[in-house]
């Protein structure tokens, strides 16, 4: 069921720099009619969670909701099993279900997906129609979770509650409340980080994660680029949350700081200067001299390599103005 208190809280996020209201009463702009044309809350939640390719994404809705959002971005994965991101599952709610309830259809759809696709988890998205008919999705999900022994996470982000950004926050809440902290790793890495808000669109994450690993930093989990369910379940054991560009998940990092004492830094990996600054921000947060020295060594090495690769472009572009479309 839609949690009004939570939505109010998410619209007044105290850590968000865009929050105009210092008394936490107003916060983000309220949705206006037509405002969801840039993407509704359901779409935002799905976009935030879609990159978990080892999870199935089941939309409890008429086909139209799924059609509005289905795989809108090229979020790449290295998952070797079946990539569930480009696969759209929905329950096909009809007028009959609006009158008599769509719970049976939901139950059968979860059974179908669990038995035929064997995903590591199922995200079940509530949408406008199913929120209004009031199907008890949480109850069905918890019964199915017991039956199939995989996490079945209901994401309460129907489009009418607001826009895409709010939906991403609600997706983050669902992950925080149902997945994070539900699995323990064999060992806790001293320089473990979570990458929050990078969706690995066209594989951009793979440009900088090898550099971080070379320095000695371990990526414990990602939300959600190239993500895995088992890894996000262990996200509470990371020592630092790194928010990459997207501010939509700032509430999640604030709550992880409160619940698990994980501090966060906000960085960007766009371009040489940003990447160097991002690496320094991450290592500085650990306050370890040896790690910082290693980082400087790797930065020098990578910047030199980049300069070499830029030589042909400099020749072509010298004396010209260029526009970068990122
Ligand atoms: S959840 Fe609501 S606003 Fe979003 S696509 Fe479905 S009907 Fe439209």
GROMACS .gro file of C-alpha atoms and ligand atoms in nm:
model
  334
    1UNK     CA    1   0.000   0.000   0.000
    2UNK     CA    2   0.119   0.353  -0.075
    3UNK     CA    3   0.287   0.494   0.234
    4UNK     CA    4   0.186   0.861   0.252
    5UNK     CA    5   0.416   0.936   0.544
    6UNK     CA    6   0.716   0.799   0.354
    7UNK     CA    7   0.629   0.997   0.040
    8UNK     CA    8   0.604   1.315   0.246
    9UNK     CA    9   0.940   1.237   0.401
   10UNK     CA   10   1.102   1.168   0.062
   11UNK     CA   11   0.972   1.497  -0.074
   12UNK     CA   12   1.134   1.683   0.216
   13UNK     CA   13   1.474   1.514   0.217
   14UNK     CA   14   1.691   1.718   0.451
   15UNK     CA   15   2.019   1.607   0.285
   16UNK     CA   16   1.908   1.715  -0.062
   17UNK     CA   17   2.065   2.039  -0.184
   18UNK     CA   18   1.756   2.109  -0.391
   19UNK     CA   19   1.537   2.108  -0.083
   20UNK     CA   20   1.415   2.464  -0.057
   21UNK     CA   21   1.248   2.416   0.276
   22UNK     CA   22   1.478   2.449   0.571
   23UNK     CA   23   1.197   2.367   0.818
   24UNK     CA   24   1.124   2.039   0.637
   25UNK     CA   25   0.763   2.136   0.566
   26UNK     CA   26   0.760   2.206   0.195
   27UNK     CA   27   1.054   2.037   0.027
   28UNK     CA   28   1.035   1.926  -0.336
   29UNK     CA   29   0.774   2.063  -0.575
   30UNK     CA   30   0.443   1.877  -0.557
   31UNK     CA   31   0.341   1.703  -0.880
   32UNK     CA   32   0.105   1.902  -1.100
   33UNK     CA   33  -0.131   1.761  -1.364
   34UNK     CA   34   0.080   1.660  -1.663
   35UNK     CA   35   0.400   1.668  -1.461
   36UNK     CA   36   0.450   1.293  -1.498
   37UNK     CA   37   0.485   1.321  -1.875
   38UNK     CA   38   0.864   1.319  -1.819
   39UNK     CA   39   0.826   0.986  -1.642
   40UNK     CA   40   0.601   0.886  -1.353
   41UNK     CA   41   0.708   0.751  -1.013
   42UNK     CA   42   0.664   0.392  -1.131
   43UNK     CA   43   0.899   0.456  -1.422
   44UNK     CA   44   1.152   0.618  -1.190
   45UNK     CA   45   1.147   0.318  -0.957
   46UNK     CA   46   1.184   0.079  -1.245
   47UNK     CA   47   1.470   0.277  -1.398
   48UNK     CA   48   1.651   0.272  -1.063
   49UNK     CA   49   1.613  -0.105  -1.022
   50UNK     CA   50   1.611  -0.235  -1.380
   51UNK     CA   51   1.992  -0.281  -1.395
   52UNK     CA   52   1.963  -0.575  -1.153
   53UNK     CA   53   1.974  -0.818  -1.444
   54UNK     CA   54   1.960  -1.124  -1.217
   55UNK     CA   55   1.621  -1.014  -1.081
   56UNK     CA   56   1.290  -1.029  -1.266
   57UNK     CA   57   1.087  -0.707  -1.285
   58UNK     CA   58   0.714  -0.778  -1.273
   59UNK     CA   59   0.473  -0.489  -1.321
   60UNK     CA   60   0.127  -0.527  -1.168
   61UNK     CA   61  -0.061  -0.320  -1.422
   62UNK     CA   62  -0.237  -0.309  -1.757
   63UNK     CA   63   0.004  -0.344  -2.048
   64UNK     CA   64   0.017   0.031  -2.104
   65UNK     CA   65   0.232   0.104  -1.795
   66UNK     CA   66   0.493  -0.146  -1.905
   67UNK     CA   67   0.487  -0.005  -2.256
   68UNK     CA   68   0.558   0.343  -2.119
   69UNK     CA   69   0.881   0.249  -1.953
   70UNK     CA   70   1.012  -0.082  -2.078
   71UNK     CA   71   1.390  -0.085  -2.105
   72UNK     CA   72   1.435   0.278  -2.191
   73UNK     CA   73   1.811   0.289  -2.133
   74UNK     CA   74   2.107   0.082  -2.245
   75UNK     CA   75   2.207  -0.030  -1.896
   76UNK     CA   76   2.469  -0.299  -1.956
   77UNK     CA   77   2.544  -0.596  -1.736
   78UNK     CA   78   2.819  -0.854  -1.705
   79UNK     CA   79   2.574  -1.107  -1.554
   80UNK     CA   80   2.630  -1.442  -1.720
   81UNK     CA   81   2.278  -1.575  -1.663
   82UNK     CA   82   1.970  -1.458  -1.850
   83UNK     CA   83   1.963  -1.078  -1.859
   84UNK     CA   84   1.622  -0.986  -1.718
   85UNK     CA   85   1.659  -0.612  -1.778
   86UNK     CA   86   1.531  -0.610  -2.137
   87UNK     CA   87   1.255  -0.859  -2.051
   88UNK     CA   88   0.923  -0.703  -1.959
   89UNK     CA   89   0.680  -0.894  -1.736
   90UNK     CA   90   0.340  -0.758  -1.643
   91UNK     CA   91   0.023  -0.901  -1.498
   92UNK     CA   92  -0.213  -0.764  -1.766
   93UNK     CA   93  -0.474  -0.613  -1.535
   94UNK     CA   94  -0.811  -0.579  -1.712
   95UNK     CA   95  -1.148  -0.417  -1.636
   96UNK     CA   96  -1.256  -0.745  -1.478
   97UNK     CA   97  -0.963  -0.731  -1.235
   98UNK     CA   98  -1.048  -0.371  -1.149
   99UNK     CA   99  -1.393  -0.492  -1.037
  100UNK     CA  100  -1.301  -0.823  -0.874
  101UNK     CA  101  -0.939  -0.757  -0.773
  102UNK     CA  102  -0.613  -0.848  -0.943
  103UNK     CA  103  -0.461  -1.052  -0.659
  104UNK     CA  104  -0.510  -1.391  -0.826
  105UNK     CA  105  -0.341  -1.269  -1.142
  106UNK     CA  106  -0.053  -1.130  -0.941
  107UNK     CA  107  -0.006  -1.456  -0.754
  108UNK     CA  108  -0.009  -1.660  -1.076
  109UNK     CA  109   0.233  -1.419  -1.244
  110UNK     CA  110   0.481  -1.443  -0.956
  111UNK     CA  111   0.453  -1.822  -0.970
  112UNK     CA  112   0.515  -1.818  -1.346
  113UNK     CA  113   0.820  -1.593  -1.323
  114UNK     CA  114   0.968  -1.777  -1.022
  115UNK     CA  115   0.925  -2.120  -1.182
  116UNK     CA  116   1.015  -2.040  -1.543
  117UNK     CA  117   1.287  -1.778  -1.499
  118UNK     CA  118   1.434  -1.872  -1.163
  119UNK     CA  119   1.554  -1.518  -1.084
  120UNK     CA  120   1.756  -1.427  -0.774
  121UNK     CA  121   1.471  -1.194  -0.671
  122UNK     CA  122   1.150  -1.048  -0.810
  123UNK     CA  123   1.069  -0.678  -0.794
  124UNK     CA  124   0.691  -0.633  -0.813
  125UNK     CA  125   0.585  -0.281  -0.908
  126UNK     CA  126   0.259  -0.126  -0.793
  127UNK     CA  127   0.106   0.113  -1.046
  128UNK     CA  128  -0.186   0.360  -1.051
  129UNK     CA  129  -0.459   0.106  -1.130
  130UNK     CA  130  -0.346  -0.159  -0.883
  131UNK     CA  131  -0.291   0.098  -0.608
  132UNK     CA  132  -0.648   0.220  -0.659
  133UNK     CA  133  -0.810  -0.124  -0.660
  134UNK     CA  134  -0.617  -0.197  -0.341
  135UNK     CA  135  -0.469  -0.541  -0.405
  136UNK     CA  136  -0.279  -0.653  -0.095
  137UNK     CA  137   0.048  -0.694  -0.279
  138UNK     CA  138   0.264  -0.715   0.035
  139UNK     CA  139   0.068  -1.010   0.165
  140UNK     CA  140   0.091  -1.198  -0.166
  141UNK     CA  141   0.463  -1.120  -0.194
  142UNK     CA  142   0.542  -1.246   0.154
  143UNK     CA  143   0.354  -1.573   0.089
  144UNK     CA  144   0.533  -1.621  -0.242
  145UNK     CA  145   0.867  -1.535  -0.081
  146UNK     CA  146   0.817  -1.819   0.163
  147UNK     CA  147   0.715  -2.057  -0.114
  148UNK     CA  148   1.008  -1.983  -0.348
  149UNK     CA  149   1.271  -1.878  -0.095
  150UNK     CA  150   1.383  -1.574  -0.294
  151UNK     CA  151   1.328  -1.207  -0.205
  152UNK     CA  152   1.006  -1.073  -0.355
  153UNK     CA  153   1.017  -0.698  -0.316
  154UNK     CA  154   0.704  -0.489  -0.366
  155UNK     CA  155   0.785  -0.139  -0.491
  156UNK     CA  156   0.507   0.101  -0.393
  157UNK     CA  157   0.558   0.377  -0.648
  158UNK     CA  158   0.234   0.422  -0.846
  159UNK     CA  159   0.257   0.703  -1.098
  160UNK     CA  160   0.006   0.930  -0.926
  161UNK     CA  161   0.232   0.991  -0.623
  162UNK     CA  162   0.476   1.201  -0.826
  163UNK     CA  163   0.750   1.211  -1.086
  164UNK     CA  164   1.044   0.999  -1.186
  165UNK     CA  165   1.284   1.128  -0.920
  166UNK     CA  166   1.043   1.043  -0.637
  167UNK     CA  167   0.999   0.697  -0.790
  168UNK     CA  168   1.374   0.637  -0.784
  169UNK     CA  169   1.374   0.729  -0.416
  170UNK     CA  170   1.089   0.486  -0.352
  171UNK     CA  171   1.286   0.217  -0.538
  172UNK     CA  172   1.579   0.292  -0.306
  173UNK     CA  173   1.350   0.260  -0.001
  174UNK     CA  174   1.229  -0.081  -0.120
  175UNK     CA  175   1.589  -0.200  -0.154
  176UNK     CA  176   1.684  -0.057   0.186
  177UNK     CA  177   1.390  -0.215   0.364
  178UNK     CA  178   1.386  -0.556   0.194
  179UNK     CA  179   1.736  -0.638   0.069
  180UNK     CA  180   2.018  -0.446   0.236
  181UNK     CA  181   2.139  -0.620   0.551
  182UNK     CA  182   1.987  -0.960   0.469
  183UNK     CA  183   2.311  -1.145   0.384
  184UNK     CA  184   2.658  -1.150   0.540
  185UNK     CA  185   2.983  -1.170   0.340
  186UNK     CA  186   3.259  -1.420   0.418
  187UNK     CA  187   3.489  -1.129   0.502
  188UNK     CA  188   3.451  -0.754   0.533
  189UNK     CA  189   3.691  -0.555   0.315
  190UNK     CA  190   3.857  -0.255   0.487
  191UNK     CA  191   3.810  -0.039   0.173
  192UNK     CA  192   3.470  -0.163   0.061
  193UNK     CA  193   3.237   0.086  -0.109
  194UNK     CA  194   2.885   0.089  -0.250
  195UNK     CA  195   2.835   0.272  -0.579
  196UNK     CA  196   2.496   0.441  -0.558
  197UNK     CA  197   2.314   0.600  -0.851
  198UNK     CA  198   2.527   0.481  -1.141
  199UNK     CA  199   2.318   0.269  -1.377
  200UNK     CA  200   2.602   0.168  -1.609
  201UNK     CA  201   2.430   0.325  -1.909
  202UNK     CA  202   2.630   0.209  -2.214
  203UNK     CA  203   2.883   0.061  -1.972
  204UNK     CA  204   3.016   0.392  -1.829
  205UNK     CA  205   3.089   0.234  -1.490
  206UNK     CA  206   3.333  -0.008  -1.645
  207UNK     CA  207   3.555   0.287  -1.736
  208UNK     CA  208   3.642   0.366  -1.374
  209UNK     CA  209   3.574   0.057  -1.160
  210UNK     CA  210   3.899  -0.115  -1.275
  211UNK     CA  211   4.091   0.197  -1.165
  212UNK     CA  212   3.932   0.184  -0.820
  213UNK     CA  213   4.013  -0.185  -0.793
  214UNK     CA  214   4.374  -0.120  -0.897
  215UNK     CA  215   4.405   0.121  -0.603
  216UNK     CA  216   4.276  -0.149  -0.367
  217UNK     CA  217   3.914  -0.042  -0.328
  218UNK     CA  218   3.651  -0.314  -0.337
  219UNK     CA  219   3.309  -0.255  -0.491
  220UNK     CA  220   3.085  -0.429  -0.239
  221UNK     CA  221   2.762  -0.351  -0.425
  222UNK     CA  222   2.604  -0.120  -0.677
  223UNK     CA  223   2.262   0.038  -0.693
  224UNK     CA  224   2.206  -0.061  -0.953
  225UNK     CA  225   2.447  -0.054  -1.252
  226UNK     CA  226   2.572  -0.405  -1.333
  227UNK     CA  227   2.415  -0.494  -0.996
  228UNK     CA  228   2.359  -0.830  -0.834
  229UNK     CA  229   2.097  -0.909  -0.572
  230UNK     CA  230   2.335  -1.099  -0.344
  231UNK     CA  231   2.578  -0.807  -0.343
  232UNK     CA  232   2.319  -0.543  -0.256
  233UNK     CA  233   2.205  -0.769   0.030
  234UNK     CA  234   2.558  -0.724   0.175
  235UNK     CA  235   2.576  -0.348   0.113
  236UNK     CA  236   2.555  -0.278   0.488
  237UNK     CA  237   2.912  -0.408   0.528
  238UNK     CA  238   3.067  -0.141   0.303
  239UNK     CA  239   3.274   0.131   0.471
  240UNK     CA  240   3.166   0.412   0.238
  241UNK     CA  241   2.874   0.499   0.013
  242UNK     CA  242   2.972   0.674  -0.308
  243UNK     CA  243   2.687   0.864  -0.476
  244UNK     CA  244   2.764   0.891  -0.844
  245UNK     CA  245   2.594   1.195  -0.996
  246UNK     CA  246   2.231   1.099  -0.930
  247UNK     CA  247   2.095   1.275  -0.624
  248UNK     CA  248   1.773   1.074  -0.631
  249UNK     CA  249   1.916   0.821  -0.387
  250UNK     CA  250   2.044   1.068  -0.128
  251UNK     CA  251   1.773   0.956   0.118
  252UNK     CA  252   1.899   0.600   0.095
  253UNK     CA  253   2.254   0.705   0.178
  254UNK     CA  254   2.136   0.923   0.466
  255UNK     CA  255   1.938   0.633   0.611
  256UNK     CA  256   2.230   0.393   0.564
  257UNK     CA  257   2.444   0.638   0.755
  258UNK     CA  258   2.187   0.639   1.038
  259UNK     CA  259   2.127   0.262   1.039
  260UNK     CA  260   2.471   0.124   0.953
  261UNK     CA  261   2.704   0.420   1.023
  262UNK     CA  262   2.825   0.429   0.660
  263UNK     CA  263   2.936   0.780   0.562
  264UNK     CA  264   2.893   0.900   0.205
  265UNK     CA  265   3.068   1.114  -0.054
  266UNK     CA  266   2.912   1.256  -0.368
  267UNK     CA  267   3.126   1.237  -0.684
  268UNK     CA  268   3.117   1.251  -1.061
  269UNK     CA  269   3.323   1.049  -1.308
  270UNK     CA  270   3.263   1.271  -1.611
  271UNK     CA  271   3.599   1.359  -1.759
  272UNK     CA  272   3.958   1.356  -1.640
  273UNK     CA  273   3.935   1.627  -1.373
  274UNK     CA  274   3.614   1.488  -1.220
  275UNK     CA  275   3.750   1.133  -1.219
  276UNK     CA  276   4.071   1.239  -1.046
  277UNK     CA  277   3.873   1.442  -0.792
  278UNK     CA  278   3.634   1.150  -0.737
  279UNK     CA  279   3.920   0.910  -0.667
  280UNK     CA  280   4.075   1.157  -0.422
  281UNK     CA  281   3.741   1.211  -0.244
  282UNK     CA  282   3.696   0.836  -0.203
  283UNK     CA  283   4.045   0.764  -0.069
  284UNK     CA  284   4.044   1.074   0.153
  285UNK     CA  285   3.726   0.942   0.317
  286UNK     CA  286   3.925   0.639   0.435
  287UNK     CA  287   4.200   0.857   0.583
  288UNK     CA  288   4.469   0.600   0.506
  289UNK     CA  289   4.805   0.738   0.394
  290UNK     CA  290   4.916   0.422   0.211
  291UNK     CA  291   4.586   0.409   0.019
  292UNK     CA  292   4.615   0.778  -0.075
  293UNK     CA  293   4.973   0.728  -0.195
  294UNK     CA  294   4.865   0.431  -0.408
  295UNK     CA  295   4.579   0.641  -0.548
  296UNK     CA  296   4.818   0.921  -0.651
  297UNK     CA  297   5.042   0.666  -0.822
  298UNK     CA  298   4.748   0.522  -1.017
  299UNK     CA  299   4.610   0.868  -1.103
  300UNK     CA  300   4.949   0.968  -1.249
  301UNK     CA  301   4.969   0.648  -1.449
  302UNK     CA  302   4.612   0.676  -1.583
  303UNK     CA  303   4.642   1.046  -1.668
  304UNK     CA  304   4.959   0.974  -1.866
  305UNK     CA  305   4.784   0.693  -2.052
  306UNK     CA  306   4.492   0.924  -2.127
  307UNK     CA  307   4.721   1.200  -2.256
  308UNK     CA  308   4.870   0.950  -2.501
  309UNK     CA  309   4.526   0.845  -2.623
  310UNK     CA  310   4.423   1.208  -2.667
  311UNK     CA  311   4.712   1.293  -2.902
  312UNK     CA  312   4.527   1.206  -3.227
  313UNK     CA  313   4.217   1.399  -3.114
  314UNK     CA  314   4.423   1.704  -3.020
  315UNK     CA  315   4.567   1.703  -3.372
  316UNK     CA  316   4.221   1.695  -3.532
  317UNK     CA  317   4.057   1.939  -3.292
  318UNK     CA  318   4.332   2.194  -3.241
  319UNK     CA  319   4.197   2.548  -3.281
  320UNK     CA  320   3.834   2.426  -3.294
  321UNK     CA  321   3.549   2.452  -3.048
  322UNK     CA  322   3.374   2.129  -2.953
  323UNK     CA  323   3.048   2.052  -2.775
  324UNK     CA  324   3.044   1.743  -2.558
  325UNK     CA  325   2.707   1.573  -2.533
  326UNK     CA  326   2.724   1.347  -2.225
  327LIG     S1  327   0.189   0.401  -1.315
  327LIG    FE1  328   0.023   0.548  -1.360
  327LIG     S2  329   0.124   0.731  -1.447
  327LIG    FE2  330   0.272   0.559  -1.455
  327LIG     S3  331   0.248   0.467  -1.661
  327LIG    FE3  332   0.110   0.353  -1.521
  327LIG     S4  333  -0.090   0.458  -1.533
  327LIG    FE4  334   0.067   0.597  -1.622
   0.00000   0.00000   0.00000
